[in-house]
Each structure stands twice: as structure tokens, then as C-alpha cells.
Amino acid sequence: MDSIRLIEYDIALLVRLTTSPSSRIGNLDRSEYLLLSELDKHGPIGINVLSDHLRLNVSTASRQVAALESKEFIRRYPDPKNGRISLIEITNEGQEILHNAQKARHERLSDILKDWSKEDLNVLQKNLTRLNRDIKNWKQ
């Protein structure tokens, strides 16, 4: 079997293993976790920027934003520079649930990878970062 086929399968399996209902940590699903993480790092930002960062279409991002807004994990307000645009930011409650999820995920991954060498961890991190960057930059 060629390497690309094996990589494709391993990525699909990794996504399944890390996003299955039993893997849900901190009462956040994958989309909530990623959206809150993006806002925690880069917020407040507009829906177009958010959808761009996460490679989502605007309608999908809008639905996810509305769901998080109803839970009071994020809030919208008019952009002071352009009142036609709403900015989205994470709330204190959103930050708390996100940070709890990040801590739980970190602990779980630390346990899973406890037998890996520092060098192996560094190689994995660099290659995952590179893969994510290349996927984001890929033009169909």
C-alpha cells in the first residue's frame, strides 16, 4: 500500500478516535472547541475572518456561533469601525469551559504519549503543524 493511502487512513482514524462521543472532554464537541480556541487566540473577530481561519463556509460558522451564543460562551457586538459588521468574542464563561477542556485534553494526551521520547514528540508536533498549514494553504 502506498504512503499517501496509509496517511489518509491514519488521519481518518485519528479524527474518529479523537472526536468520538467517549472522547468528548469538557462538554465541548470538536466544532465548539475549535471555534472557542480560535476566538481565545484571535478574538474579537468578524464571522468572515473566523470562517476563513477554520476553513468553514459562513453559514456553517454562523450556525456554530449562534449555538455558542445561546450557551453564553461567546457574544456579538457591533464593530466600532464598521457598524454593519458584528465582532465575536469569547465570554468569561466560554474561556473557563475552554480552558477546562484544554487542560483535560492535555492531561489525556500526556498520558497517551507518556512513553514517547522528547525527540519523537517534537517530530510529531512539527509534522502535524506542517500538515495543518499545508492543508489550509492548499487550493483545490
Tab-separated table of N, CA and C in Angstrom:
chain	number	residue	atom	x	y	z
A	1	MET	N	0.853	-1.181	0.000
A	1	MET	CA	0.000	0.000	0.000
A	1	MET	C	0.897	1.242	0.000
A	2	ASP	N	0.529	2.252	-0.750
A	2	ASP	CA	1.388	3.426	-0.832
A	2	ASP	C	1.212	4.332	0.397
A	3	SER	N	2.190	5.182	0.642
A	3	SER	CA	2.222	6.041	1.835
A	3	SER	C	1.024	6.977	1.916
A	4	ILE	N	0.623	7.569	0.807
A	4	ILE	CA	-0.500	8.519	0.821
A	4	ILE	C	-1.775	7.815	1.272
A	5	ARG	N	-2.018	6.620	0.795
A	5	ARG	CA	-3.201	5.859	1.206
A	5	ARG	C	-3.156	5.586	2.716
A	6	LEU	N	-2.001	5.206	3.232
A	6	LEU	CA	-1.857	4.938	4.666
A	6	LEU	C	-2.043	6.217	5.492
A	7	ILE	N	-1.494	7.318	5.001
A	7	ILE	CA	-1.645	8.602	5.694
A	7	ILE	C	-3.115	9.006	5.729
A	8	GLU	N	-3.796	8.862	4.592
A	8	GLU	CA	-5.220	9.222	4.534
A	8	GLU	C	-6.021	8.404	5.544
A	9	TYR	N	-5.769	7.101	5.596
A	9	TYR	CA	-6.492	6.243	6.537
A	9	TYR	C	-6.161	6.635	7.980
A	10	ASP	N	-4.893	6.857	8.267
A	10	ASP	CA	-4.495	7.204	9.635
A	10	ASP	C	-5.086	8.545	10.076
A	11	ILE	N	-5.197	9.497	9.175
A	11	ILE	CA	-5.839	10.778	9.518
A	11	ILE	C	-7.313	10.541	9.823
A	12	ALA	N	-7.998	9.761	8.981
A	12	ALA	CA	-9.414	9.468	9.221
A	12	ALA	C	-9.596	8.768	10.559
A	13	LEU	N	-8.740	7.809	10.867
A	13	LEU	CA	-8.820	7.093	12.134
A	13	LEU	C	-8.528	8.022	13.313
A	14	LEU	N	-7.522	8.882	13.169
A	14	LEU	CA	-7.184	9.833	14.229
A	14	LEU	C	-8.372	10.748	14.537
A	15	VAL	N	-9.006	11.280	13.505
A	15	VAL	CA	-10.178	12.142	13.699
A	15	VAL	C	-11.270	11.373	14.429
A	16	ARG	N	-11.524	10.138	14.005
A	16	ARG	CA	-12.561	9.324	14.645
A	16	ARG	C	-12.234	9.067	16.110
A	17	LEU	N	-11.013	8.682	16.393
A	17	LEU	CA	-10.630	8.351	17.769
A	17	LEU	C	-10.642	9.569	18.694
A	18	THR	N	-10.320	10.726	18.152
A	18	THR	CA	-10.246	11.916	18.996
A	18	THR	C	-11.540	12.700	19.066
A	19	THR	N	-12.535	12.326	18.259
A	19	THR	CA	-13.798	13.074	18.278
A	19	THR	C	-15.001	12.193	18.582
A	20	SER	N	-14.773	10.940	18.936
A	20	SER	CA	-15.891	10.061	19.257
A	20	SER	C	-16.575	10.553	20.533
A	21	PRO	N	-17.853	10.206	20.731
A	21	PRO	CA	-18.561	10.665	21.938
A	21	PRO	C	-17.821	10.341	23.229
A	22	SER	N	-17.143	9.204	23.289
A	22	SER	CA	-16.406	8.870	24.505
A	22	SER	C	-15.172	9.759	24.679
A	23	SER	N	-14.756	10.435	23.595
A	23	SER	CA	-13.586	11.322	23.657
A	23	SER	C	-13.973	12.762	23.956
A	24	ARG	N	-15.280	13.016	24.047
A	24	ARG	CA	-15.739	14.386	24.301
A	24	ARG	C	-15.302	14.792	25.709
A	25	ILE	N	-14.519	15.829	25.767
A	25	ILE	CA	-13.967	16.274	27.049
A	25	ILE	C	-14.378	17.719	27.278
A	26	GLY	N	-14.822	18.006	28.487
A	26	GLY	CA	-15.135	19.381	28.844
A	26	GLY	C	-16.451	19.875	28.301
A	27	ASN	N	-17.356	18.970	27.952
A	27	ASN	CA	-18.679	19.343	27.457
A	27	ASN	C	-18.632	20.181	26.187
A	28	LEU	N	-17.586	20.043	25.417
A	28	LEU	CA	-17.476	20.737	24.131
A	28	LEU	C	-17.264	19.710	23.038
A	29	ASP	N	-18.015	19.853	21.938
A	29	ASP	CA	-17.715	18.985	20.804
A	29	ASP	C	-16.576	19.617	20.006
A	30	ARG	N	-16.140	18.922	18.971
A	30	ARG	CA	-14.973	19.365	18.197
A	30	ARG	C	-15.157	20.770	17.627
A	31	SER	N	-16.327	21.038	17.031
A	31	SER	CA	-16.536	22.352	16.409
A	31	SER	C	-16.571	23.460	17.466
A	32	GLU	N	-17.195	23.191	18.603
A	32	GLU	CA	-17.223	24.196	19.683
A	32	GLU	C	-15.817	24.462	20.201
A	33	TYR	N	-15.071	23.391	20.390
A	33	TYR	CA	-13.699	23.507	20.895
A	33	TYR	C	-12.838	24.344	19.951
A	34	LEU	N	-12.910	24.042	18.669
A	34	LEU	CA	-12.087	24.768	17.694
A	34	LEU	C	-12.499	26.233	17.583
A	35	LEU	N	-13.799	26.498	17.561
A	35	LEU	CA	-14.275	27.873	17.436
A	35	LEU	C	-13.878	28.696	18.661
A	36	LEU	N	-14.091	28.137	19.849
A	36	LEU	CA	-13.701	28.861	21.068
A	36	LEU	C	-12.184	29.058	21.128
A	37	SER	N	-11.429	28.069	20.706
A	37	SER	CA	-9.966	28.197	20.696
A	37	SER	C	-9.524	29.320	19.768
A	38	GLU	N	-10.156	29.398	18.607
A	38	GLU	CA	-9.825	30.445	17.635
A	38	GLU	C	-10.134	31.827	18.209
A	39	LEU	N	-11.299	31.955	18.860
A	39	LEU	CA	-11.665	33.243	19.455
A	39	LEU	C	-10.767	33.590	20.636
A	40	ASP	N	-10.355	32.594	21.385
A	40	ASP	CA	-9.466	32.824	22.522
A	40	ASP	C	-8.110	33.346	22.044
A	41	LYS	N	-7.651	32.818	20.902
A	41	LYS	CA	-6.355	33.243	20.348
A	41	LYS	C	-6.430	34.557	19.593
A	42	HIS	N	-7.491	34.745	18.787
A	42	HIS	CA	-7.512	35.846	17.822
A	42	HIS	C	-8.655	36.832	17.998
A	43	GLY	N	-9.551	36.586	18.939
A	43	GLY	CA	-10.749	37.424	19.057
A	43	GLY	C	-10.464	38.774	19.676
A	44	PRO	N	-11.409	39.673	19.596
A	44	PRO	CA	-12.650	39.571	18.850
A	44	PRO	C	-12.416	39.725	17.343
A	45	ILE	N	-13.163	38.922	16.586
A	45	ILE	CA	-13.056	38.951	15.127
A	45	ILE	C	-14.445	38.813	14.510
A	46	GLY	N	-14.534	39.147	13.238
A	46	GLY	CA	-15.785	39.026	12.499
A	46	GLY	C	-16.012	37.596	12.025
A	47	ILE	N	-17.241	37.303	11.680
A	47	ILE	CA	-17.623	35.955	11.244
A	47	ILE	C	-16.868	35.535	9.992
A	48	ASN	N	-16.604	36.467	9.076
A	48	ASN	CA	-15.868	36.119	7.852
A	48	ASN	C	-14.436	35.698	8.164
A	49	VAL	N	-13.800	36.415	9.062
A	49	VAL	CA	-12.425	36.066	9.453
A	49	VAL	C	-12.417	34.724	10.175
A	50	LEU	N	-13.380	34.544	11.065
A	50	LEU	CA	-13.483	33.292	11.808
A	50	LEU	C	-13.693	32.112	10.857
A	51	SER	N	-14.611	32.258	9.921
A	51	SER	CA	-14.872	31.162	8.980
A	51	SER	C	-13.652	30.894	8.105
A	52	ASP	N	-12.926	31.954	7.759
A	52	ASP	CA	-11.690	31.795	6.986
A	52	ASP	C	-10.641	31.001	7.766
A	53	HIS	N	-10.426	31.380	9.019
A	53	HIS	CA	-9.422	30.703	9.856
A	53	HIS	C	-9.730	29.220	10.014
A	54	LEU	N	-11.019	28.882	10.121
A	54	LEU	CA	-11.405	27.490	10.351
A	54	LEU	C	-11.783	26.744	9.072
A	55	ARG	N	-11.650	27.451	7.922
A	55	ARG	CA	-11.982	26.858	6.622
A	55	ARG	C	-13.420	26.342	6.600
A	56	LEU	N	-14.347	27.177	7.079
A	56	LEU	CA	-15.777	26.871	7.070
A	56	LEU	C	-16.476	27.841	6.145
A	57	ASN	N	-17.629	27.427	5.592
A	57	ASN	CA	-18.404	28.430	4.876
A	57	ASN	C	-19.106	29.294	5.927
A	58	VAL	N	-19.475	30.492	5.547
A	58	VAL	CA	-20.010	31.470	6.502
A	58	VAL	C	-21.295	30.969	7.157
A	59	SER	N	-22.145	30.264	6.408
A	59	SER	CA	-23.402	29.792	7.010
A	59	SER	C	-23.139	28.744	8.097
A	60	THR	N	-22.163	27.870	7.901
A	60	THR	CA	-21.801	26.886	8.932
A	60	THR	C	-21.234	27.593	10.147
A	61	ALA	N	-20.332	28.537	9.927
A	61	ALA	CA	-19.762	29.297	11.042
A	61	ALA	C	-20.856	30.055	11.790
A	62	SER	N	-21.805	30.629	11.066
A	62	SER	CA	-22.909	31.369	11.692
A	62	SER	C	-23.747	30.463	12.586
A	63	ARG	N	-24.038	29.250	12.126
A	63	ARG	CA	-24.800	28.298	12.955
A	63	ARG	C	-24.028	27.940	14.215
A	64	GLN	N	-22.733	27.698	14.070
A	64	GLN	CA	-21.920	27.345	15.231
A	64	GLN	C	-21.823	28.515	16.208
A	65	VAL	N	-21.691	29.720	15.680
A	65	VAL	CA	-21.653	30.919	16.520
A	65	VAL	C	-22.970	31.073	17.272
A	66	ALA	N	-24.081	30.890	16.577
A	66	ALA	CA	-25.394	31.020	17.220
A	66	ALA	C	-25.552	30.012	18.352
A	67	ALA	N	-25.090	28.782	18.137
A	67	ALA	CA	-25.189	27.754	19.179
A	67	ALA	C	-24.352	28.136	20.403
A	68	LEU	N	-23.152	28.633	20.178
A	68	LEU	CA	-22.292	29.036	21.299
A	68	LEU	C	-22.813	30.299	21.977
A	69	GLU	N	-23.428	31.163	21.196
A	69	GLU	CA	-24.022	32.382	21.750
A	69	GLU	C	-25.193	32.024	22.670
A	70	SER	N	-25.999	31.033	22.269
A	70	SER	CA	-27.139	30.621	23.102
A	70	SER	C	-26.682	30.003	24.424
A	71	LYS	N	-25.473	29.439	24.447
A	71	LYS	CA	-24.895	28.882	25.681
A	71	LYS	C	-24.156	29.949	26.488
A	72	GLU	N	-24.080	31.165	25.916
A	72	GLU	CA	-23.382	32.298	26.525
A	72	GLU	C	-21.881	32.083	26.654
A	73	PHE	N	-21.314	31.311	25.705
A	73	PHE	CA	-19.870	31.105	25.657
A	73	PHE	C	-19.192	32.183	24.800
A	74	ILE	N	-19.971	32.839	23.960
A	74	ILE	CA	-19.465	33.941	23.148
A	74	ILE	C	-20.512	35.044	23.122
A	75	ARG	N	-20.095	36.226	22.673
A	75	ARG	CA	-21.045	37.324	22.490
A	75	ARG	C	-20.677	38.069	21.216
A	76	ARG	N	-21.701	38.705	20.644
A	76	ARG	CA	-21.517	39.533	19.443
A	76	ARG	C	-21.793	40.976	19.820
A	77	TYR	N	-21.105	41.869	19.135
A	77	TYR	CA	-21.367	43.294	19.294
A	77	TYR	C	-20.932	44.007	18.024
A	78	PRO	N	-21.500	45.187	17.760
A	78	PRO	CA	-21.159	45.906	16.525
A	78	PRO	C	-19.689	46.334	16.510
A	79	ASP	N	-19.085	46.200	15.361
A	79	ASP	CA	-17.710	46.654	15.174
A	79	ASP	C	-17.710	48.181	15.236
A	80	PRO	N	-16.933	48.782	16.146
A	80	PRO	CA	-16.911	50.243	16.247
A	80	PRO	C	-16.428	50.935	14.972
A	81	LYS	N	-15.628	50.224	14.154
A	81	LYS	CA	-15.100	50.814	12.919
A	81	LYS	C	-16.076	50.668	11.753
A	82	ASN	N	-16.942	49.655	11.825
A	82	ASN	CA	-17.889	49.396	10.741
A	82	ASN	C	-19.136	48.759	11.357
A	83	GLY	N	-20.131	49.559	11.653
A	83	GLY	CA	-21.335	49.111	12.341
A	83	GLY	C	-22.118	48.038	11.613
A	84	ARG	N	-21.828	47.820	10.333
A	84	ARG	CA	-22.522	46.766	9.582
A	84	ARG	C	-21.991	45.383	9.916
A	85	ILE	N	-20.847	45.336	10.578
A	85	ILE	CA	-20.197	44.061	10.903
A	85	ILE	C	-20.295	43.824	12.414
A	86	SER	N	-20.551	42.586	12.778
A	86	SER	CA	-20.524	42.195	14.185
A	86	SER	C	-19.190	41.540	14.492
A	87	LEU	N	-18.657	41.875	15.643
A	87	LEU	CA	-17.468	41.194	16.138
A	87	LEU	C	-17.917	40.136	17.131
A	88	ILE	N	-17.164	39.060	17.200
A	88	ILE	CA	-17.480	37.954	18.086
A	88	ILE	C	-16.312	37.786	19.042
A	89	GLU	N	-16.639	37.643	20.331
A	89	GLU	CA	-15.588	37.406	21.313
A	89	GLU	C	-16.042	36.346	22.297
A	90	ILE	N	-15.076	35.693	22.889
A	90	ILE	CA	-15.349	34.668	23.879
A	90	ILE	C	-15.688	35.352	25.211
A	91	THR	N	-16.655	34.797	25.932
A	91	THR	CA	-17.033	35.340	27.238
A	91	THR	C	-16.166	34.696	28.318
A	92	ASN	N	-16.263	35.212	29.540
A	92	ASN	CA	-15.539	34.603	30.657
A	92	ASN	C	-15.961	33.148	30.848
A	93	GLU	N	-17.268	32.885	30.729
A	93	GLU	CA	-17.758	31.509	30.855
A	93	GLU	C	-17.204	30.631	29.740
A	94	GLY	N	-17.147	31.180	28.527
A	94	GLY	CA	-16.570	30.451	27.399
A	94	GLY	C	-15.101	30.146	27.617
A	95	GLN	N	-14.365	31.121	28.136
A	95	GLN	CA	-12.944	30.897	28.423
A	95	GLN	C	-12.760	29.823	29.483
A	96	GLU	N	-13.607	29.851	30.492
A	96	GLU	CA	-13.486	28.867	31.568
A	96	GLU	C	-13.727	27.447	31.054
A	97	ILE	N	-14.804	27.260	30.287
A	97	ILE	CA	-15.083	25.912	29.773
A	97	ILE	C	-14.021	25.474	28.767
A	98	LEU	N	-13.529	26.416	27.952
A	98	LEU	CA	-12.466	26.094	27.007
A	98	LEU	C	-11.194	25.693	27.742
A	99	HIS	N	-10.784	26.469	28.718
A	99	HIS	CA	-9.540	26.178	29.438
A	99	HIS	C	-9.638	24.858	30.199
A	100	ASN	N	-10.828	24.543	30.733
A	100	ASN	CA	-11.023	23.243	31.382
A	100	ASN	C	-10.889	22.108	30.365
A	101	ALA	N	-11.462	22.302	29.180
A	101	ALA	CA	-11.356	21.287	28.128
A	101	ALA	C	-9.909	21.142	27.668
A	102	GLN	N	-9.208	22.265	27.510
A	102	GLN	CA	-7.804	22.210	27.095
A	102	GLN	C	-6.963	21.462	28.133
A	103	LYS	N	-7.225	21.733	29.389
A	103	LYS	CA	-6.481	21.055	30.465
A	103	LYS	C	-6.757	19.554	30.433
A	104	ALA	N	-8.025	19.167	30.296
A	104	ALA	CA	-8.384	17.745	30.254
A	104	ALA	C	-7.776	17.066	29.026
A	105	ARG	N	-7.818	17.741	27.880
A	105	ARG	CA	-7.238	17.179	26.660
A	105	ARG	C	-5.726	17.038	26.796
A	106	HIS	N	-5.095	18.029	27.397
A	106	HIS	CA	-3.644	17.986	27.607
A	106	HIS	C	-3.277	16.805	28.502
A	107	GLU	N	-4.027	16.636	29.588
A	107	GLU	CA	-3.742	15.530	30.513
A	107	GLU	C	-3.916	14.180	29.823
A	108	ARG	N	-4.994	14.040	29.041
A	108	ARG	CA	-5.245	12.773	28.352
A	108	ARG	C	-4.145	12.488	27.338
A	109	LEU	N	-3.785	13.494	26.538
A	109	LEU	CA	-2.747	13.298	25.529
A	109	LEU	C	-1.385	13.043	26.181
A	110	SER	N	-1.113	13.717	27.280
A	110	SER	CA	0.144	13.472	28.003
A	110	SER	C	0.224	12.021	28.464
A	111	ASP	N	-0.898	11.484	28.930
A	111	ASP	CA	-0.924	10.096	29.371
A	111	ASP	C	-0.735	9.143	28.186
A	112	ILE	N	-1.411	9.425	27.077
A	112	ILE	CA	-1.303	8.573	25.890
A	112	ILE	C	0.131	8.563	25.358
A	113	LEU	N	0.790	9.717	25.382
A	113	LEU	CA	2.132	9.861	24.795
A	113	LEU	C	3.257	9.784	25.826
A	114	LYS	N	2.965	9.312	27.011
A	114	LYS	CA	3.959	9.327	28.097
A	114	LYS	C	5.224	8.527	27.785
A	115	ASP	N	5.118	7.528	26.921
A	115	ASP	CA	6.287	6.706	26.604
A	115	ASP	C	7.050	7.187	25.374
A	116	TRP	N	6.606	8.279	24.774
A	116	TRP	CA	7.298	8.820	23.611
A	116	TRP	C	8.490	9.658	24.077
A	117	SER	N	9.563	9.618	23.314
A	117	SER	CA	10.729	10.448	23.631
A	117	SER	C	10.422	11.910	23.296
A	118	LYS	N	11.185	12.797	23.891
A	118	LYS	CA	11.048	14.231	23.589
A	118	LYS	C	11.251	14.468	22.092
A	119	GLU	N	12.221	13.786	21.523
A	119	GLU	CA	12.502	13.931	20.093
A	119	GLU	C	11.301	13.486	19.248
A	120	ASP	N	10.702	12.342	19.586
A	120	ASP	CA	9.525	11.863	18.847
A	120	ASP	C	8.362	12.847	18.966
A	121	LEU	N	8.170	13.401	20.158
A	121	LEU	CA	7.106	14.392	20.356
A	121	LEU	C	7.353	15.633	19.509
A	122	ASN	N	8.588	16.098	19.458
A	122	ASN	CA	8.923	17.274	18.650
A	122	ASN	C	8.696	17.015	17.158
A	123	VAL	N	9.080	15.831	16.683
A	123	VAL	CA	8.878	15.487	15.275
A	123	VAL	C	7.383	15.440	14.960
A	124	LEU	N	6.601	14.798	15.830
A	124	LEU	CA	5.156	14.729	15.620
A	124	LEU	C	4.547	16.126	15.587
A	125	GLN	N	4.894	16.955	16.547
A	125	GLN	CA	4.347	18.321	16.609
A	125	GLN	C	4.691	19.104	15.358
A	126	LYS	N	5.933	19.060	14.934
A	126	LYS	CA	6.345	19.811	13.740
A	126	LYS	C	5.628	19.305	12.495
A	127	ASN	N	5.488	17.991	12.369
A	127	ASN	CA	4.830	17.439	11.188
A	127	ASN	C	3.325	17.698	11.188
A	128	LEU	N	2.678	17.640	12.341
A	128	LEU	CA	1.248	17.971	12.408
A	128	LEU	C	1.013	19.439	12.085
A	129	THR	N	1.858	20.312	12.617
A	129	THR	CA	1.746	21.742	12.320
A	129	THR	C	1.941	21.981	10.822
A	130	ARG	N	2.927	21.336	10.249
A	130	ARG	CA	3.184	21.483	8.816
A	130	ARG	C	2.011	20.952	7.996
A	131	LEU	N	1.486	19.789	8.371
A	131	LEU	CA	0.356	19.213	7.650
A	131	LEU	C	-0.852	20.140	7.716
A	132	ASN	N	-1.180	20.647	8.893
A	132	ASN	CA	-2.315	21.572	9.031
A	132	ASN	C	-2.104	22.831	8.195
A	133	ARG	N	-0.914	23.376	8.214
A	133	ARG	CA	-0.613	24.572	7.420
A	133	ARG	C	-0.782	24.292	5.930
A	134	ASP	N	-0.249	23.165	5.475
A	134	ASP	CA	-0.345	22.830	4.051
A	134	ASP	C	-1.793	22.562	3.638
A	135	ILE	N	-2.556	21.927	4.494
A	135	ILE	CA	-3.975	21.694	4.186
A	135	ILE	C	-4.703	23.031	4.091
A	136	LYS	N	-4.447	23.948	5.027
A	136	LYS	CA	-5.101	25.265	4.987
A	136	LYS	C	-4.712	26.036	3.742
A	137	ASN	N	-3.469	25.888	3.310
A	137	ASN	CA	-2.975	26.652	2.141
A	137	ASN	C	-3.282	26.001	0.804
A	138	TRP	N	-3.737	24.758	0.816
A	138	TRP	CA	-3.992	24.011	-0.423
A	138	TRP	C	-5.168	24.631	-1.148
A	139	LYS	N	-5.003	24.819	-2.417
A	139	LYS	CA	-6.065	25.368	-3.277
A	139	LYS	C	-6.551	24.249	-4.184
A	140	GLN	N	-7.828	23.948	-4.118
A	140	GLN	CA	-8.393	22.859	-4.941
A	140	GLN	C	-8.421	23.234	-6.397
